């Protein structure tokens, strides 16, 4: 394994916390450039060269750069898991089930539901993308409906989505559950004790602390 030279761009959102948390779980050292969304910092020429999508988060690993929070977390899991600290199942079919969870969470829970709520809420991005209370309500209902798959999965008493092994699918799911709670969308019954278990993890605590934006007036660290 090559020596890591890791830099993570982005703080302050449900998406940016994912790689901060994965890095903490894997015990990796990294630099943070604490840029935030809708600050103009994702639109600079320098950042656009690194990430033409102009979004956070973005991870640099030496000369390699990758965006999309779920892809970053998958890259970290694949590249830096060790037998002692692994965020990804090894066995092929378990790996496929892990992928199934990751895609389900990112497409059904995040993009189709919570992000739609964010995009069309009057007090979020509605002024930019169009305020649409009915769309927001329907997206919340859809989220609740999709969560039944999580409820069923956790019904057999398993500790994490993949059973006894904590994986990066749990990172993605937790960020969506917390996002839903913040939006006043109820979560399924089994998700409550699940979240309590997850929140005791040192990686969760460290990852969330690293995702806190700088205080007003505090200088944002940028590359030299
Ligand atoms: N699907 C992307 C979404 C990333 C995204 O939309 N990031 C927002 C903040 S949550 C952003 O950087 N927007 C650009 C900006 O506001 O400057 C991911 O999961 O990484």
mmCIF file with all atom_site columns, C-alpha atoms and ligand atoms in Angstrom, residues 13-15 18 36-43 54-57 67-70 110 115 118, ligand 1:
data_model
loop_
_atom_site.group_PDB
_atom_site.id
_atom_site.type_symbol
_atom_site.label_atom_id
_atom_site.label_alt_id
_atom_site.label_comp_id
_atom_site.label_asym_id
_atom_site.label_entity_id
_atom_site.label_seq_id
_atom_site.pdbx_PDB_ins_code
_atom_site.Cartn_x
_atom_site.Cartn_y
_atom_site.Cartn_z
_atom_site.occupancy
_atom_site.B_iso_or_equiv
_atom_site.pdbx_formal_charge
_atom_site.auth_seq_id
_atom_site.auth_comp_id
_atom_site.auth_asym_id
_atom_site.auth_atom_id
_atom_site.pdbx_PDB_model_num
ATOM   1  C CA  . UNK A 1 13  ? -22.797 19.102 5.304  1.00 0.00 ? 13  UNK A CA  1
ATOM   2  C CA  . UNK A 1 14  ? -24.333 15.623 5.473  1.00 0.00 ? 14  UNK A CA  1
ATOM   3  C CA  . UNK A 1 15  ? -22.200 14.708 2.479  1.00 0.00 ? 15  UNK A CA  1
ATOM   4  C CA  . UNK A 1 18  ? -19.043 10.938 5.277  1.00 0.00 ? 18  UNK A CA  1
ATOM   5  C CA  . UNK A 1 36  ? -18.221 25.245 2.577  1.00 0.00 ? 36  UNK A CA  1
ATOM   6  C CA  . UNK A 1 37  ? -21.107 25.031 0.124  1.00 0.00 ? 37  UNK A CA  1
ATOM   7  C CA  . UNK A 1 38  ? -22.664 28.185 -1.310 1.00 0.00 ? 38  UNK A CA  1
ATOM   8  C CA  . UNK A 1 39  ? -19.744 30.327 -0.188 1.00 0.00 ? 39  UNK A CA  1
ATOM   9  C CA  . UNK A 1 40  ? -18.230 30.736 -3.647 1.00 0.00 ? 40  UNK A CA  1
ATOM   10 C CA  . UNK A 1 41  ? -15.276 28.603 -2.516 1.00 0.00 ? 41  UNK A CA  1
ATOM   11 C CA  . UNK A 1 42  ? -16.289 25.694 -4.769 1.00 0.00 ? 42  UNK A CA  1
ATOM   12 C CA  . UNK A 1 43  ? -16.329 28.023 -7.774 1.00 0.00 ? 43  UNK A CA  1
ATOM   13 C CA  . UNK A 1 54  ? -17.650 22.403 -8.203 1.00 0.00 ? 54  UNK A CA  1
ATOM   14 C CA  . UNK A 1 55  ? -19.000 20.492 -5.224 1.00 0.00 ? 55  UNK A CA  1
ATOM   15 C CA  . UNK A 1 56  ? -17.764 19.304 -1.883 1.00 0.00 ? 56  UNK A CA  1
ATOM   16 C CA  . UNK A 1 57  ? -16.523 16.901 -0.692 1.00 0.00 ? 57  UNK A CA  1
ATOM   17 C CA  . UNK A 1 67  ? -15.416 13.569 -5.705 1.00 0.00 ? 67  UNK A CA  1
ATOM   18 C CA  . UNK A 1 68  ? -18.882 12.224 -4.794 1.00 0.00 ? 68  UNK A CA  1
ATOM   19 C CA  . UNK A 1 69  ? -19.079 11.429 -1.092 1.00 0.00 ? 69  UNK A CA  1
ATOM   20 C CA  . UNK A 1 70  ? -20.107 7.773  -1.545 1.00 0.00 ? 70  UNK A CA  1
ATOM   21 C CA  . UNK A 1 110 ? -30.415 10.714 -0.316 1.00 0.00 ? 110 UNK A CA  1
ATOM   22 C CA  . UNK A 1 115 ? -32.129 16.094 -1.372 1.00 0.00 ? 115 UNK A CA  1
ATOM   23 C CA  . UNK A 1 118 ? -33.773 20.283 0.483  1.00 0.00 ? 118 UNK A CA  1
HETATM 24 N N1  . LIG B 2 .   ? -23.758 13.762 -4.788 1.00 0.00 ? 1   LIG B N1  1
HETATM 25 C C1  . LIG B 2 .   ? -22.759 14.652 -4.272 1.00 0.00 ? 1   LIG B C1  1
HETATM 26 C C2  . LIG B 2 .   ? -23.436 15.905 -3.796 1.00 0.00 ? 1   LIG B C2  1
HETATM 27 C C3  . LIG B 2 .   ? -22.449 16.929 -3.338 1.00 0.00 ? 1   LIG B C3  1
HETATM 28 C C4  . LIG B 2 .   ? -23.135 18.253 -3.162 1.00 0.00 ? 1   LIG B C4  1
HETATM 29 O O1  . LIG B 2 .   ? -24.238 18.519 -3.676 1.00 0.00 ? 1   LIG B O1  1
HETATM 30 N N2  . LIG B 2 .   ? -22.479 19.135 -2.451 1.00 0.00 ? 1   LIG B N2  1
HETATM 31 C C5  . LIG B 2 .   ? -23.043 20.448 -2.238 1.00 0.00 ? 1   LIG B C5  1
HETATM 32 C C6  . LIG B 2 .   ? -23.089 20.717 -0.746 1.00 0.00 ? 1   LIG B C6  1
HETATM 33 S S1  . LIG B 2 .   ? -23.993 19.451 0.120  1.00 0.00 ? 1   LIG B S1  1
HETATM 34 C C7  . LIG B 2 .   ? -22.126 21.467 -2.892 1.00 0.00 ? 1   LIG B C7  1
HETATM 35 O O2  . LIG B 2 .   ? -20.920 21.379 -2.800 1.00 0.00 ? 1   LIG B O2  1
HETATM 36 N N3  . LIG B 2 .   ? -22.699 22.419 -3.622 1.00 0.00 ? 1   LIG B N3  1
HETATM 37 C C8  . LIG B 2 .   ? -21.896 23.441 -4.308 1.00 0.00 ? 1   LIG B C8  1
HETATM 38 C C9  . LIG B 2 .   ? -21.921 24.730 -3.615 1.00 0.00 ? 1   LIG B C9  1
HETATM 39 O O3  . LIG B 2 .   ? -22.911 24.955 -2.938 1.00 0.00 ? 1   LIG B O3  1
HETATM 40 O O4  . LIG B 2 .   ? -20.987 25.526 -3.697 1.00 0.00 ? 1   LIG B O4  1
HETATM 41 C C10 . LIG B 2 .   ? -22.013 13.966 -3.113 1.00 0.00 ? 1   LIG B C10 1
HETATM 42 O O5  . LIG B 2 .   ? -22.619 13.107 -2.452 1.00 0.00 ? 1   LIG B O5  1
HETATM 43 O O6  . LIG B 2 .   ? -20.836 14.272 -2.897 1.00 0.00 ? 1   LIG B O6  1
#
